[in-house]
Coordinates of C-alpha atoms and ligand atoms in Angstrom, one line a residue:
M746 CA -1.4 -19.6 -15.2
R747 CA 1.9 -20.9 -13.7
I748 CA 2.4 -20.6 -10.0
F749 CA 5.8 -20.5 -8.4
K750 CA 6.2 -20.9 -4.4
T751 CA 10.2 -20.3 -4.6
I752 CA 12.4 -17.0 -5.5
K753 CA 14.8 -19.3 -7.4
D754 CA 11.8 -21.2 -9.6
L755 CA 10.6 -17.5 -10.3
S756 CA 14.1 -15.8 -10.8
G757 CA 15.0 -18.4 -13.6
F758 CA 11.7 -18.3 -15.1
L759 CA 11.4 -14.5 -15.3
K760 CA 15.0 -14.1 -16.6
N761 CA 14.2 -16.0 -19.4
L762 CA 11.4 -14.0 -20.2
K763 CA 13.0 -10.7 -19.8
K764 CA 15.6 -11.8 -22.1
S765 CA 13.1 -12.4 -24.9
G766 CA 12.1 -8.5 -24.3
K767 CA 8.4 -9.0 -22.9
Q768 CA 7.0 -5.9 -21.0
I769 CA 6.1 -7.1 -17.3
G770 CA 3.2 -5.8 -15.2
F771 CA 3.2 -6.6 -11.5
I772 CA 0.4 -6.6 -8.6
P773 CA 1.2 -7.3 -5.0
T774 CA -1.6 -8.6 -2.9
M775 CA -2.7 -10.3 0.4
G776 CA -5.0 -12.4 -1.4
A777 CA -8.7 -12.5 -0.6
L778 CA -9.2 -11.2 -4.2
H779 CA -12.0 -9.2 -5.2
E780 CA -13.1 -7.1 -8.2
G781 CA -10.4 -4.2 -6.8
H782 CA -7.4 -6.3 -7.3
L783 CA -9.0 -7.8 -10.4
S784 CA -9.4 -4.1 -12.0
L785 CA -5.6 -4.1 -11.3
L786 CA -4.9 -7.2 -12.9
K787 CA -7.0 -6.2 -16.2
T788 CA -5.2 -2.7 -16.4
S789 CA -1.7 -4.6 -16.3
I790 CA -3.3 -7.2 -18.8
D791 CA -4.2 -4.4 -21.0
H792 CA -0.7 -2.7 -21.0
N793 CA 2.2 -5.4 -20.5
D794 CA 3.1 -8.6 -22.1
F795 CA 3.2 -10.2 -19.2
T796 CA 1.4 -10.4 -15.7
V797 CA 2.6 -11.4 -12.5
V798 CA 0.4 -11.3 -9.8
S799 CA 2.0 -12.2 -6.2
I800 CA -0.3 -13.4 -3.1
F801 CA 1.5 -13.0 0.5
V802 CA 0.1 -11.9 3.6
N803 CA 2.9 -10.2 4.7
P804 CA 3.4 -10.4 8.6
T805 CA 5.9 -7.5 9.1
Q806 CA 2.9 -5.0 8.0
F807 CA 0.5 -6.0 10.5
N808 CA 0.9 -4.0 14.1
S809 CA -1.6 -6.0 15.7
R810 CA -1.5 -10.0 16.0
K811 CA -5.5 -10.6 16.2
D812 CA -5.6 -8.5 12.6
F813 CA -3.1 -10.8 10.9
E814 CA -4.4 -13.9 12.4
R815 CA -8.1 -13.3 11.2
Y816 CA -6.8 -11.5 7.8
P817 CA -9.4 -13.7 5.2
I818 CA -7.0 -16.4 3.0
T819 CA -9.4 -17.7 0.2
I820 CA -6.1 -19.0 -1.8
E821 CA -8.3 -21.5 -4.2
E822 CA -11.0 -18.9 -4.8
D823 CA -7.8 -16.6 -5.7
I824 CA -6.4 -18.9 -7.9
L825 CA -9.6 -19.7 -9.8
K826 CA -10.1 -15.9 -10.1
L827 CA -6.8 -15.2 -11.6
E828 CA -7.1 -18.2 -14.2
L829 CA -10.5 -17.0 -14.9
H830 CA -9.1 -13.4 -15.6
H831 CA -6.0 -14.5 -17.4
A832 CA -3.3 -13.8 -15.3
D833 CA 0.0 -15.2 -16.2
L834 CA 2.1 -15.9 -13.2
L835 CA 1.0 -16.2 -9.8
F836 CA 3.8 -16.0 -7.1
L837 CA 2.9 -17.9 -3.8
P838 CA 5.7 -17.5 -1.3
E839 CA 5.9 -18.8 2.1
V840 CA 7.0 -16.5 4.7
D841 CA 10.6 -18.2 4.9
E842 CA 11.2 -17.6 1.2
I843 CA 10.4 -13.9 1.8
Y844 CA 12.4 -13.5 5.5
P845 CA 14.9 -16.1 5.4
E846 CA 16.2 -14.1 8.1
G847 CA 13.4 -14.2 10.3
L848 CA 10.9 -12.0 11.6
N849 CA 12.6 -10.5 14.4
N850 CA 14.8 -8.1 12.2
P851 CA 13.0 -4.8 11.5
S852 CA 13.9 -3.1 8.7
N853 CA 14.9 0.6 8.7
I854 CA 13.8 2.5 5.1
P855 CA 14.1 6.2 5.8
L856 CA 10.8 6.8 4.5
G857 CA 10.7 10.3 6.1
N858 CA 7.7 11.8 8.0
I859 CA 4.8 10.2 5.7
E860 CA 5.3 6.9 7.3
N861 CA 4.5 8.8 10.9
E862 CA 1.0 10.3 9.4
L863 CA -2.4 9.0 9.2
E864 CA -2.2 5.2 8.6
G865 CA 1.5 5.4 10.2
F866 CA 0.1 7.3 13.4
F867 CA -2.3 4.6 13.6
R868 CA -0.5 1.6 12.5
P869 CA 3.4 2.1 13.8
G870 CA 5.6 0.2 11.5
H871 CA 2.8 -0.8 9.2
F872 CA 4.7 1.1 6.2
Q873 CA 8.1 -0.2 7.0
G874 CA 6.7 -3.6 6.6
V875 CA 5.3 -2.8 3.2
A876 CA 8.1 -1.1 1.9
T877 CA 10.5 -4.2 2.8
V878 CA 8.2 -6.8 1.2
V879 CA 7.5 -4.6 -1.9
S880 CA 11.2 -4.0 -2.5
K881 CA 11.9 -7.4 -1.9
L882 CA 9.3 -8.5 -4.3
L883 CA 10.6 -5.7 -6.9
K884 CA 14.0 -7.1 -7.0
V885 CA 12.9 -10.6 -7.5
I886 CA 10.2 -9.6 -10.1
N887 CA 11.9 -6.3 -11.5
P888 CA 8.8 -5.6 -13.5
D889 CA 8.3 -2.6 -16.0
F890 CA 5.0 -1.5 -14.4
L891 CA 3.8 -1.7 -10.8
Y892 CA 0.4 -1.6 -10.3
M893 CA -1.3 -0.4 -7.1
G894 CA -4.6 0.9 -6.0
Q895 CA -5.8 4.6 -5.1
K896 CA -7.8 2.8 -2.1
D897 CA -4.5 2.8 -0.4
F898 CA -3.1 6.4 -1.2
Q899 CA -0.8 6.7 1.3
Q900 CA 0.7 3.4 0.5
C901 CA 0.8 4.6 -3.2
M902 CA 3.0 7.7 -1.7
V903 CA 5.3 5.3 0.3
I904 CA 6.1 2.9 -2.5
D905 CA 6.6 6.0 -5.0
K906 CA 9.0 7.4 -2.7
L907 CA 10.8 3.9 -2.3
I908 CA 11.2 3.5 -5.8
Q909 CA 12.6 7.2 -6.3
M910 CA 14.9 6.5 -3.3
M911 CA 16.3 3.1 -4.4
N912 CA 16.2 4.4 -7.9
L913 CA 14.6 1.3 -9.2
P914 CA 13.5 0.7 -12.6
V915 CA 10.0 0.5 -12.3
K916 CA 6.9 3.0 -13.3
L917 CA 4.2 2.8 -10.6
Q918 CA 0.7 3.0 -11.8
I919 CA -2.5 3.9 -9.7
V920 CA -5.5 2.5 -10.3
S921 CA -8.7 4.0 -9.1
T922 CA -10.6 2.7 -6.3
F923 CA -13.2 0.1 -7.2
R924 CA -16.5 0.5 -5.1
E925 CA -19.5 -1.7 -4.5
D926 CA -22.6 -0.1 -5.8
S927 CA -23.3 1.2 -2.4
G928 CA -20.0 3.3 -2.9
L929 CA -18.1 1.1 -0.3
A930 CA -14.8 0.6 -1.4
M931 CA -13.8 -3.0 -2.4
S932 CA -11.5 -4.6 0.2
S933 CA -10.6 -8.1 1.5
R934 CA -11.7 -6.9 5.0
N935 CA -15.4 -6.4 4.1
M936 CA -15.3 -10.4 3.9
L937 CA -15.4 -10.2 7.7
L938 CA -18.4 -7.8 8.1
S939 CA -22.1 -9.0 8.4
E940 CA -24.2 -7.9 5.4
E941 CA -25.8 -5.3 7.7
G942 CA -22.6 -4.0 8.5
K943 CA -21.4 -3.8 5.0
K944 CA -24.6 -1.6 4.1
K945 CA -23.7 0.8 6.9
A946 CA -19.9 1.0 5.7
A947 CA -21.3 2.8 2.5
A948 CA -21.5 5.9 4.9
I949 CA -17.7 6.4 4.7
Y950 CA -18.1 7.2 1.0
S951 CA -21.2 9.4 1.7
A952 CA -19.1 11.1 4.5
L953 CA -16.1 11.5 1.8
N954 CA -18.5 13.0 -0.9
Y955 CA -20.2 15.2 1.6
F956 CA -17.0 16.8 2.4
K957 CA -15.9 17.1 -1.0
D958 CA -19.0 18.6 -2.4
N959 CA -19.0 21.4 0.6
I960 CA -15.2 22.2 0.7
T961 CA -15.6 25.5 -0.6
K962 CA -18.9 26.5 1.6
I963 CA -18.1 25.2 4.9
P964 CA -14.7 25.6 7.0
V965 CA -12.8 22.6 7.3
N966 CA -13.0 22.0 10.7
Q967 CA -16.5 22.2 10.8
L968 CA -17.0 20.3 7.8
K969 CA -15.0 17.4 9.2
E970 CA -17.2 17.0 12.3
E971 CA -20.2 16.8 10.0
A972 CA -18.4 14.4 8.0
I973 CA -17.3 12.5 11.1
K974 CA -20.7 12.6 12.4
I975 CA -22.3 11.1 9.2
I976 CA -20.0 7.9 9.8
L977 CA -20.8 7.4 13.5
D978 CA -24.5 7.9 12.9
A979 CA -24.3 5.0 10.3
G980 CA -23.2 2.7 13.2
F981 CA -19.4 3.0 13.2
S982 CA -17.9 2.9 16.5
K983 CA -15.1 5.1 15.9
V984 CA -13.2 7.3 13.4
E985 CA -9.7 7.5 14.1
Y986 CA -9.1 10.0 11.3
F987 CA -10.9 12.2 8.7
E988 CA -8.3 14.7 7.3
V989 CA -7.8 16.7 4.3
C990 CA -4.3 16.9 3.1
N991 CA -2.4 18.0 0.0
A992 CA -2.2 15.2 -2.3
Q993 CA 1.5 15.8 -2.9
D994 CA 3.0 15.1 0.4
L995 CA 0.2 14.2 2.7
S996 CA 0.7 17.7 4.9
K997 CA -2.9 18.4 6.4
I998 CA -4.9 21.6 5.1
D999 CA -6.8 23.6 7.7
K1000 CA -8.0 26.2 5.2
F1001 CA -9.1 25.1 1.6
K1002 CA -8.0 26.9 -1.2
P1003 CA -9.6 26.1 -4.4
E1004 CA -5.9 25.8 -6.4
N1005 CA -5.2 22.9 -3.4
K1006 CA -4.8 19.5 -4.8
A1007 CA -6.3 18.0 -2.0
V1008 CA -7.2 14.5 -0.8
V1009 CA -9.9 13.7 1.9
L1010 CA -8.9 10.3 3.9
T1011 CA -10.4 8.5 6.5
A1012 CA -10.0 5.4 8.7
A1013 CA -13.0 4.2 10.8
W1014 CA -13.9 1.1 12.7
I1015 CA -17.3 -0.9 12.5
E1016 CA -18.0 -4.3 13.7
S1017 CA -14.1 -4.4 15.0
I1018 CA -12.8 -3.9 11.5
R1019 CA -10.9 -1.1 10.4
L1020 CA -11.8 0.2 7.0
I1021 CA -10.0 3.0 5.2
D1022 CA -11.0 5.3 2.0
N1023 CA -10.2 8.3 0.4
L1024 CA -11.3 10.9 -2.4
L1025 CA -9.5 13.3 -4.5
I1026 CA -10.7 16.7 -4.3
N1027 CA -9.5 18.3 -7.4
Ligands
LIG1706 P1 -4.3 -6.1 -0.6 O1 -4.7 -7.4 -1.1 O2 -5.3 -5.3 0.4 O3 -2.9 -5.5 -0.1 O4 -4.3 -4.9 -2.1 C1 -3.5 -5.1 -3.3 C2 -3.7 -4.3 -4.3 O5 -5.0 -4.2 -4.3 C3 -3.0 -2.7 -3.4 O6 -2.3 -1.8 -4.4 C4 -4.6 -2.3 -3.1 O7 -4.6 -0.9 -3.1 C5 -5.2 -2.7 -4.4 N1 -6.8 -2.7 -3.7 C6 -7.7 -2.9 -2.7 N2 -8.5 -2.7 -3.1 C7 -9.0 -2.0 -4.0 C8 -10.2 -1.4 -4.4 N3 -11.1 -1.5 -3.9 N4 -9.8 -0.9 -5.8 C9 -8.7 -0.7 -6.4 N5 -7.5 -1.2 -6.0 C10 -7.8 -1.7 -4.6

């Protein structure tokens, strides 16, 4: 696997690769790789001639300094995992490489309402940071396919919007959420949980499934309360949101109709760690 740290070296290499007609798949990550990331990698390898992975803990998408500072970094293990799973290239830039203009020039990409809902409401500025880094990476790498996880459902919607808005020549492929046997969605932040915490955290998946299984039987508001109770009873300290939304535009659904293409999404805190997850309903 090739490793590049600068845009100049990466661009030079990829230009030649593109000239030879190779189809490129790209997976942006923040490292601390787990099987969820690797499932994106496998999907890309199966569908493309060449797969690029980036590892960059993007400071502009963290709205809390504490969260940024304790984000897990396991770069040596990550490189071994990527090599073992046959990634072709790792882009591993420093902050200055991505933000030569510094970090005090917040971007203002017109993402519309979606950046203020749910995750955006609780993490102001988060999606501006995500859209900024992904647009910078897409410009440099210019891949044919971009792979992202359904685990970050709203993020996929934001990037889909970015691609359309900027008319970028890349196709977004969303890969389903990879879970532990317990149902807990894999996440780099799970590394920060105790073993006990990880067991308890599976309650998120139970609550999402309880919601999904009962959506046609119990009114939405009552069902939300019951699902939140499942999460809190398991030992979570707080549920930030538990919402069922239209899967196309994330507008909230108060009364479910079977023809609704819906998604139920939640964010909750356990052991001072914030976890998110979601489930498509139909
Ligand atoms: P991150 O390193 O957390 O920024 O994630 C990088 C990419 O991996 C994003 O597109 C995530 O949605 C995706 N991802 C994270 N966790 C999972 C998972 N459990 N299953 C599938 N994809 C995931």
